[in-house]
Amino acid sequence: MADTDITKTTFETTKPEKTHLQNHFFSPINLQTVPHVTDYLPNLQSFTNPLDHNPFYYPSDGFYVSTSDVILRQIVYDLASSFPVSDPHFAYHRAGPRKEIFFDPSHVRAAIVTCGGLCPGLNTVIRELVIGLWELYGVREISGVTAGYWGFYTMEPKPLDPKLVHDWHKRGGTLLETSRGGFDLQKIVDAIEDHGFNQVYIIGGDGTMRGAVKIFDEICKRKLNISVTGIPKTVDNDIGIIDRSFGFQTAVEVAQQAINAGHVEAESAVNGIGLVKLMGRSTGHIALHATLSSRDVDCCLIPENDFYLEGKGGLFQFLEHRLKQNGHAVVVVAEGAGQDLITRTDAQKEEKDESGNPVFLDVGVWLKSELKQWWERDHKGELFTVKYIDPTYMIRAVPANATDNSYCTLLAHSAIHGVMAGYTGFFSGPINGNYAYIPLAEVAQAKNVVNTKDHKWSWVRSVTNQPDFVKS
């Protein structure tokens, strides 16, 4: 029987010992049910997990994850507060191997595809999916779909095995190649059927995950014995629910190198400004964490916090004060910051990329020009230098660091365990340090933005001493 057949969405927690706070523990748990192939194919045969006989593992009590093993999304509460006891606690199934699986490894045909832009760790995820399928479950038919969604119906799959991918984690980019767009639902699902794939691992950003939801829905509609899982990829760390996205820590590490170069350039010039543009279309996590880590940044500009240039409390006034004080300054700007300040033509306002996202204008180039115009206008004849550094493609194209490599392994193995257990339409990731299975539809809805009202953003402002850009 599938896990989802025996798990209720809402249940009461176990009654605790009587205390003056006991009522706080009677809130219901709202378990986010993960789809299962038996939801629409109820008569599927189940199999004993081959990990029972894997020479690398010695299953014991607690090795296999049960249906009642869940992870709470929120774990911090003020027990002295008066929050309603009826408020549900959202929970997710814990990731990991199950005693029963619903795919015979000898009949598994797995497909792996990468879509969208690059991110540190892509090759590691591919490698660990191949190694995990091969070594943990004995799967021998694993294919890479080249060139993103477009490759499903235009190119022949590439056979993958451990020998081929053994050193892929040391290389940046994706050796399966990638592309944006190319999403044709019927052609993709037809190709999945034609190739006999019954497990599909989709690695990509929010647009890719929206496509994965449609693929999952179409497979359910056709009642195909195919499991679909997504592994969300975004270097910006803007995925909600999970603790962080893979590649993010590597991106912050490389971003610090760019900030250090900007600092050296600024410090070596009279009235020098090092201007560094970092990735972050809708969120400023890379800029924020790189600023906190480097401590050389004088001003951090992110999409979540509006700023302005002229007048009291503006960027120009702040930089003038900083140049008089220190003789140099470093400004970090996320690519999505200040977009409302840049003049656009009507055509630019409507422009979209291949994934349907609005095309951003280059805030770094724009800000460099504005800085030069300001200085020429207000300080004519005085020395001034702006050194602009854009490490965007360097950041996303490097191999993953040690922390992200380990993280990618756990993501891949969590996905494999879930798919082999018959789950579908889900993605896996850490919630409060524990790996969970999350319905795929949630990835497009939940966003992780920088909260400019919390302690972390206050910490940034205390490090940089930058203005809050609130007009009086």
Coordinates of C-alpha atoms in Angstrom, one line a residue:
M1 CA 0.0 0.0 0.0
A2 CA 1.3 3.5 -0.8
D3 CA 2.3 5.9 1.9
T4 CA -0.4 8.4 0.8
D5 CA -3.1 5.7 1.2
I6 CA -2.5 5.4 5.0
T7 CA -1.6 9.0 5.9
K8 CA -4.3 11.6 6.8
T9 CA -3.6 15.2 5.9
T10 CA -4.5 16.4 9.4
F11 CA -4.0 14.6 12.6
E12 CA -3.6 15.4 16.3
T13 CA -0.2 15.2 18.0
T14 CA 0.4 12.7 20.8
K15 CA -1.0 13.9 24.2
P16 CA 1.9 15.2 26.3
E17 CA 2.3 15.1 30.0
K18 CA 0.2 17.7 31.8
T19 CA 1.9 21.0 32.2
H20 CA 0.8 24.7 32.3
L21 CA 1.8 24.9 28.6
Q22 CA 0.1 21.7 27.5
N23 CA -2.6 23.4 25.4
H24 CA 0.1 24.7 23.0
F25 CA 0.8 21.1 21.9
F26 CA -2.7 20.3 20.8
S27 CA -2.5 22.2 17.5
P28 CA -3.2 19.9 14.5
I29 CA -0.4 19.0 12.1
N30 CA -1.2 19.7 8.5
L31 CA 0.8 17.1 6.5
Q32 CA 1.5 18.1 3.0
T33 CA 0.7 14.9 1.1
V34 CA 3.0 13.9 -1.6
P35 CA 1.5 12.3 -4.8
H36 CA 2.1 8.6 -5.4
V37 CA 1.9 6.6 -8.5
T38 CA -0.7 4.3 -6.8
D39 CA -3.0 7.3 -6.5
Y40 CA -4.0 6.6 -10.1
L41 CA -2.5 3.1 -10.6
P42 CA -3.8 1.3 -7.4
N43 CA -2.8 -2.2 -8.4
L44 CA 0.9 -1.7 -8.8
Q45 CA 3.2 -4.4 -7.4
S46 CA 5.6 -3.4 -4.6
F47 CA 9.1 -4.8 -4.0
T48 CA 11.4 -5.2 -1.1
N49 CA 14.1 -2.5 -1.1
P50 CA 17.3 -3.9 -2.5
L51 CA 19.2 -2.0 0.1
D52 CA 18.4 -5.0 2.3
H53 CA 21.0 -6.9 0.3
N54 CA 23.4 -4.1 -0.6
P55 CA 26.9 -4.9 0.7
F56 CA 27.5 -1.2 1.6
Y57 CA 24.5 -1.0 3.9
Y58 CA 23.3 -2.8 7.0
P59 CA 19.7 -1.8 7.6
S60 CA 18.7 -1.8 11.2
D61 CA 15.9 -0.2 13.3
G62 CA 15.3 3.3 12.1
F63 CA 17.1 2.8 8.8
Y64 CA 14.0 2.9 6.7
V65 CA 11.7 6.0 7.0
S66 CA 8.1 5.3 8.0
T67 CA 4.9 7.1 6.8
S68 CA 4.6 8.8 10.2
D69 CA 8.1 10.3 10.1
V70 CA 7.6 14.0 9.3
I71 CA 9.4 17.3 9.5
L72 CA 7.8 20.4 10.8
R73 CA 8.2 23.5 8.7
Q74 CA 8.1 25.9 11.7
I75 CA 10.0 24.8 14.8
V76 CA 10.5 28.1 16.7
Y77 CA 7.6 29.3 18.9
D78 CA 7.2 31.6 21.9
L79 CA 5.3 29.4 24.3
A80 CA 4.4 32.5 26.4
S81 CA 2.6 34.0 23.4
S82 CA -1.1 33.7 22.7
F83 CA -1.1 32.2 19.3
P84 CA -4.3 30.2 18.6
V85 CA -4.0 26.5 19.5
S86 CA -6.0 25.7 16.4
D87 CA -3.4 27.0 14.0
P88 CA -2.0 24.1 12.0
H89 CA 1.7 23.2 12.0
F90 CA 2.7 22.4 8.4
A91 CA 4.7 19.2 8.0
Y92 CA 6.3 17.2 5.2
H93 CA 7.2 13.6 4.8
R94 CA 10.9 13.0 5.7
A95 CA 13.1 11.9 2.8
G96 CA 15.0 8.7 2.9
P97 CA 14.8 5.0 1.9
R98 CA 11.5 3.1 2.3
K99 CA 11.1 -0.5 3.2
E100 CA 8.8 -1.0 0.1
I101 CA 9.6 0.3 -3.4
F102 CA 7.3 0.4 -6.4
F103 CA 9.8 0.1 -9.2
D104 CA 11.7 -3.0 -10.1
P105 CA 15.3 -1.8 -10.5
S106 CA 15.9 -4.2 -13.4
H107 CA 13.0 -2.5 -15.3
V108 CA 13.9 1.1 -14.5
R109 CA 14.7 3.5 -17.4
A110 CA 15.7 6.8 -15.8
A111 CA 16.1 10.1 -17.6
I112 CA 18.0 13.2 -16.3
V113 CA 17.6 16.6 -17.8
T114 CA 19.0 20.1 -17.0
C115 CA 17.2 23.3 -18.1
G116 CA 17.8 27.0 -17.8
G117 CA 20.9 28.9 -16.7
L118 CA 24.0 27.5 -15.1
C119 CA 24.6 27.0 -11.4
P120 CA 27.5 25.6 -9.4
G121 CA 26.7 21.9 -8.6
L122 CA 24.7 21.0 -11.7
N123 CA 27.3 18.3 -12.8
T124 CA 27.5 17.1 -9.2
V125 CA 23.7 16.5 -9.1
I126 CA 23.8 14.6 -12.4
R127 CA 26.8 12.5 -11.2
E128 CA 25.2 11.6 -7.9
L129 CA 21.9 10.7 -9.5
V130 CA 23.8 8.3 -11.8
I131 CA 25.9 6.9 -9.0
G132 CA 23.0 6.6 -6.6
L133 CA 20.7 4.8 -9.1
W134 CA 23.5 2.5 -10.1
E135 CA 25.1 1.7 -6.8
L136 CA 22.2 1.9 -4.3
Y137 CA 19.4 0.3 -6.4
G138 CA 21.2 -1.5 -9.2
V139 CA 19.6 0.5 -12.0
R140 CA 21.5 0.0 -15.3
E141 CA 19.5 2.0 -17.8
I142 CA 20.2 5.7 -17.1
S143 CA 20.0 8.4 -19.8
G144 CA 20.9 12.1 -20.0
V145 CA 18.5 14.3 -22.1
T146 CA 20.7 16.9 -23.7
A147 CA 19.8 20.6 -24.3
G148 CA 16.9 20.9 -21.8
Y149 CA 13.3 20.3 -22.5
W150 CA 13.9 20.8 -26.2
G151 CA 16.2 17.7 -26.2
F152 CA 13.4 15.3 -25.2
Y153 CA 11.8 15.4 -28.7
T154 CA 14.8 16.6 -30.9
M155 CA 17.8 14.6 -29.8
E156 CA 18.7 11.1 -28.8
P157 CA 19.3 10.5 -25.1
K158 CA 22.9 10.0 -23.9
P159 CA 23.6 6.8 -22.0
L160 CA 25.2 7.5 -18.6
D161 CA 27.1 5.2 -16.2
P162 CA 29.4 5.7 -13.2
K163 CA 32.6 5.5 -15.3
L164 CA 31.4 8.3 -17.6
V165 CA 30.4 10.7 -14.9
H166 CA 33.1 9.8 -12.3
D167 CA 34.8 13.3 -12.4
W168 CA 31.8 15.5 -13.4
H169 CA 31.6 17.0 -9.9
K170 CA 35.0 18.7 -10.6
R171 CA 33.7 20.6 -13.6
G172 CA 31.4 23.7 -13.8
G173 CA 28.3 24.0 -16.0
T174 CA 26.3 21.0 -17.2
L175 CA 27.9 18.3 -19.4
L176 CA 24.3 17.4 -20.5
E177 CA 24.1 20.9 -22.0
T178 CA 21.1 23.2 -21.3
S179 CA 18.7 25.6 -22.9
R180 CA 15.8 27.9 -22.1
G181 CA 12.3 27.5 -23.5
G182 CA 11.5 24.6 -25.9
F183 CA 8.7 23.4 -23.7
D184 CA 6.1 21.5 -25.7
L185 CA 4.1 19.4 -23.3
Q186 CA 2.6 16.9 -25.7
K187 CA 5.9 16.3 -27.5
I188 CA 7.9 15.9 -24.2
V189 CA 5.5 13.4 -22.7
D190 CA 5.2 11.5 -26.0
A191 CA 9.0 11.3 -26.1
I192 CA 9.1 10.1 -22.5
E193 CA 6.7 7.3 -23.5
D194 CA 8.5 6.5 -26.7
H195 CA 11.8 6.1 -25.0
G196 CA 10.3 4.0 -22.2
F197 CA 11.4 6.2 -19.4
N198 CA 9.6 5.5 -16.1
Q199 CA 11.6 7.8 -13.9
V200 CA 12.3 11.5 -14.9
Y201 CA 14.6 13.7 -12.9
I202 CA 14.3 17.4 -13.9
I203 CA 16.9 19.9 -12.7
G204 CA 16.1 23.6 -13.3
G205 CA 14.7 26.9 -12.1
D206 CA 11.2 28.2 -11.3
G207 CA 10.2 28.1 -15.0
T208 CA 11.5 24.6 -15.4
M209 CA 9.6 23.5 -12.2
R210 CA 6.4 24.9 -13.6
G211 CA 7.0 22.8 -16.7
A212 CA 7.7 19.8 -14.5
V213 CA 4.3 20.3 -12.8
K214 CA 2.6 20.2 -16.2
I215 CA 4.5 17.1 -17.2
F216 CA 3.5 15.4 -13.9
D217 CA -0.2 16.4 -14.5
E218 CA -0.1 15.0 -18.1
I219 CA 1.4 11.8 -17.0
C220 CA -1.3 11.4 -14.3
K221 CA -3.9 12.2 -17.0
R222 CA -2.5 9.5 -19.2
K223 CA -2.3 7.1 -16.2
L224 CA 1.4 6.2 -17.0
N225 CA 3.6 4.4 -14.5
I226 CA 6.2 7.2 -14.5
S227 CA 7.5 9.1 -11.6
V228 CA 8.6 12.7 -12.0
T229 CA 10.7 14.6 -9.5
G230 CA 12.2 18.1 -9.7
I231 CA 15.5 19.3 -8.2
P232 CA 15.1 23.1 -8.0
K233 CA 18.1 25.0 -9.3
T234 CA 18.7 28.7 -8.5
V235 CA 21.9 30.3 -7.6
D236 CA 20.0 33.2 -6.1
N237 CA 18.6 31.1 -3.3
D238 CA 15.1 32.4 -3.9
I239 CA 13.3 29.0 -3.4
G240 CA 10.9 29.0 -0.5
I241 CA 10.3 26.3 2.1
I242 CA 13.8 24.7 1.9
D243 CA 16.8 26.0 3.8
R244 CA 18.9 26.9 0.8
S245 CA 19.4 26.0 -2.9
F246 CA 22.4 24.2 -4.1
G247 CA 25.2 26.3 -5.5
F248 CA 24.4 29.2 -3.3
Q249 CA 27.3 28.9 -0.9
T250 CA 29.7 28.5 -3.8
A251 CA 28.3 31.7 -5.4
V252 CA 28.8 33.6 -2.2
E253 CA 32.4 32.4 -2.0
V254 CA 33.2 33.5 -5.5
A255 CA 31.3 36.8 -5.1
Q256 CA 33.7 37.6 -2.2
Q257 CA 36.6 37.4 -4.6
A258 CA 35.0 39.9 -6.9
I259 CA 34.3 42.2 -3.9
N260 CA 37.9 41.9 -2.8
A261 CA 39.1 42.9 -6.3
G262 CA 36.7 45.9 -6.2
H263 CA 38.1 46.9 -2.9
V264 CA 41.7 46.7 -4.1
E265 CA 40.8 48.8 -7.2
A266 CA 39.0 51.4 -5.1
E267 CA 41.6 51.6 -2.4
S268 CA 44.3 52.1 -5.0
A269 CA 42.8 55.2 -6.6
V270 CA 42.0 58.8 -5.5
N271 CA 38.3 58.9 -4.8
G272 CA 38.0 55.4 -6.0
I273 CA 34.7 53.5 -6.1
G274 CA 34.6 49.7 -6.7
L275 CA 31.2 48.8 -8.1
V276 CA 30.4 45.1 -8.1
K277 CA 27.2 43.7 -9.6
L278 CA 26.2 40.3 -8.3
M279 CA 23.4 37.8 -9.3
G280 CA 20.0 38.3 -7.8
R281 CA 17.0 39.0 -10.1
S282 CA 14.3 39.1 -7.4
T283 CA 16.2 38.5 -4.2
G284 CA 19.5 39.8 -2.8
H285 CA 20.7 36.8 -0.8
I286 CA 24.1 36.6 -2.6
A287 CA 24.7 40.3 -2.2
L288 CA 23.7 40.2 1.4
H289 CA 25.8 37.2 2.4
A290 CA 28.8 38.3 0.4
T291 CA 28.6 41.7 2.1
L292 CA 28.4 40.2 5.6
S293 CA 31.3 37.8 4.8
S294 CA 33.7 40.3 3.2
R295 CA 33.3 43.3 5.5
D296 CA 34.8 45.5 2.7
V297 CA 31.4 46.7 1.4
D298 CA 30.2 50.3 2.1
C299 CA 26.8 49.9 0.5
C300 CA 24.7 46.9 -0.4
L301 CA 21.8 47.4 -2.8
I302 CA 19.2 44.6 -3.2
P303 CA 15.8 44.3 -5.0
E304 CA 13.9 44.1 -1.7
N305 CA 15.0 47.5 -0.6
D306 CA 14.4 50.6 -2.8
F307 CA 17.0 53.2 -3.0
Y308 CA 17.5 56.6 -4.6
L309 CA 20.4 58.6 -5.8
E310 CA 19.9 62.3 -5.3
G311 CA 19.1 64.4 -2.2
K312 CA 19.3 64.0 1.5
G313 CA 19.8 60.4 2.5
G314 CA 20.5 59.3 -1.0
L315 CA 23.3 57.2 -2.4
F316 CA 25.3 60.1 -3.7
Q317 CA 25.3 62.0 -0.4
F318 CA 26.4 58.8 1.4
L319 CA 29.2 58.1 -1.0
E320 CA 30.5 61.6 -0.9
H321 CA 30.7 61.4 2.9
R322 CA 32.4 58.0 2.7
L323 CA 35.0 59.2 0.1
K324 CA 35.8 62.2 2.3
Q325 CA 36.1 59.9 5.3
N326 CA 38.1 56.9 3.8
G327 CA 39.1 58.0 0.3
H328 CA 37.4 55.1 -1.3
A329 CA 34.2 53.0 -1.3
V330 CA 32.8 49.7 -2.4
V331 CA 29.2 49.3 -3.7
V332 CA 27.6 46.0 -4.2
V333 CA 24.4 45.9 -6.3
A334 CA 22.2 42.9 -7.1
E335 CA 21.1 42.6 -10.7
G336 CA 17.5 43.1 -9.9
A337 CA 18.0 46.2 -7.7
G338 CA 17.0 49.7 -9.0
Q339 CA 15.2 48.5 -12.1
D340 CA 12.4 51.1 -11.5
L341 CA 15.0 53.9 -11.7
I342 CA 16.4 53.0 -15.1
T343 CA 14.7 54.7 -18.1
R344 CA 13.2 52.2 -20.5
T345 CA 11.8 52.4 -24.0
D346 CA 8.3 50.9 -24.6
A347 CA 9.9 47.9 -26.3
Q348 CA 12.2 47.3 -23.3
K349 CA 9.3 47.3 -21.0
E350 CA 7.6 44.5 -22.8
E351 CA 10.7 42.4 -23.5
K352 CA 10.8 38.8 -22.2
D353 CA 13.5 36.1 -22.2
E354 CA 13.0 32.6 -23.5
S355 CA 11.6 31.5 -20.1
G356 CA 9.0 34.3 -20.1
N357 CA 10.8 36.4 -17.4
P358 CA 11.1 40.2 -17.8
V359 CA 14.4 41.2 -19.3
F360 CA 16.4 43.3 -16.8
L361 CA 18.5 46.2 -17.9
D362 CA 22.1 46.2 -16.6
V363 CA 21.9 48.1 -13.3
G364 CA 25.7 48.0 -13.0
V365 CA 26.4 49.8 -16.3
W366 CA 23.6 52.3 -15.5
L367 CA 24.9 53.0 -12.0
K368 CA 28.5 53.4 -13.2
S369 CA 27.3 56.0 -15.7
E370 CA 25.2 57.8 -13.1
L371 CA 28.1 57.9 -10.7
K372 CA 30.4 59.5 -13.3
Q373 CA 27.7 62.1 -14.3
W374 CA 27.2 63.0 -10.6
W375 CA 30.9 63.5 -10.0
E376 CA 31.4 65.5 -13.1
R377 CA 28.5 67.7 -12.2
D378 CA 29.3 68.3 -8.6
H379 CA 33.1 67.9 -8.4
K380 CA 34.4 69.0 -11.8
G381 CA 38.2 68.9 -12.0
E382 CA 38.6 66.5 -9.0
L383 CA 40.1 63.0 -9.5
F384 CA 37.5 60.2 -9.5
T385 CA 37.6 56.6 -10.6
V386 CA 34.8 53.9 -10.9
K387 CA 36.0 50.4 -11.5
Y388 CA 33.1 48.2 -12.5
I389 CA 33.2 44.4 -11.9
D390 CA 30.6 42.0 -13.2
P391 CA 31.5 38.4 -12.2
T392 CA 28.0 37.0 -13.1
Y393 CA 29.1 34.3 -15.5
M394 CA 32.2 33.4 -13.4
I395 CA 30.0 32.9 -10.3
R396 CA 27.5 30.6 -12.0
A397 CA 30.0 28.7 -14.1
V398 CA 32.5 27.5 -11.5
P399 CA 32.5 24.0 -10.0
A400 CA 30.7 23.6 -6.6
N401 CA 32.8 23.9 -3.5
A402 CA 33.0 21.1 -0.9
T403 CA 29.9 22.1 1.0
D404 CA 27.7 22.3 -2.1
N405 CA 29.1 19.1 -3.4
S406 CA 28.1 17.2 -0.3
Y407 CA 24.7 19.0 -0.4
C408 CA 24.1 17.9 -4.0
T409 CA 24.8 14.3 -3.1
L410 CA 22.2 14.4 -0.4
L411 CA 19.7 16.1 -2.7
A412 CA 20.2 13.5 -5.4
H413 CA 20.0 10.5 -3.1
S414 CA 16.9 11.9 -1.4
A415 CA 15.2 12.2 -4.8
I416 CA 16.2 8.7 -5.8
H417 CA 14.8 7.2 -2.6
G418 CA 11.5 9.0 -3.1
V419 CA 11.1 8.0 -6.7
M420 CA 11.9 4.4 -6.0
A421 CA 9.3 4.4 -3.2
G422 CA 6.7 5.5 -5.8
Y423 CA 6.4 9.2 -5.0
T424 CA 5.9 11.5 -7.9
G425 CA 5.3 15.2 -8.5
F426 CA 7.6 16.2 -5.7
F427 CA 11.0 17.8 -5.0
S428 CA 13.3 17.2 -2.1
G429 CA 15.3 19.6 0.1
P430 CA 16.3 20.4 3.6
I431 CA 13.8 21.9 6.1
N432 CA 15.4 22.9 9.4
G433 CA 18.4 20.7 8.5
N434 CA 16.3 17.5 7.7
Y435 CA 15.5 16.4 4.2
A436 CA 11.9 16.3 3.2
Y437 CA 9.6 15.6 0.2
I438 CA 7.6 18.6 -0.9
P439 CA 4.8 18.7 -3.5
L440 CA 6.2 20.1 -6.7
A441 CA 3.4 22.6 -7.1
E442 CA 4.7 24.4 -4.0
V443 CA 8.0 25.3 -5.5
A444 CA 6.4 27.8 -7.9
Q445 CA 4.4 29.5 -5.1
A446 CA 6.8 29.8 -2.3
K447 CA 9.5 32.5 -2.6
N448 CA 12.4 33.2 -0.3
V449 CA 13.0 36.9 -0.3
V450 CA 15.3 39.0 2.0
N451 CA 13.3 40.2 5.0
T452 CA 14.5 43.8 5.4
K453 CA 12.7 44.0 8.8
D454 CA 14.7 41.2 10.4
H455 CA 18.0 41.0 12.3
K456 CA 20.1 40.0 9.3
W457 CA 19.4 43.1 7.2
S458 CA 20.0 45.2 10.3
W459 CA 23.3 43.4 10.6
V460 CA 24.2 44.4 7.0
R461 CA 23.4 48.1 7.8
S462 CA 25.5 48.0 10.9
V463 CA 28.4 46.6 8.9
T464 CA 28.1 49.0 6.0
N465 CA 26.6 52.0 7.9
Q466 CA 24.6 52.7 4.8
P467 CA 21.4 54.8 4.8
D468 CA 18.0 53.1 4.9
F469 CA 16.9 55.2 1.9
V470 CA 13.6 56.2 3.6
K471 CA 12.7 59.6 2.4
S472 CA 11.7 62.0 5.2

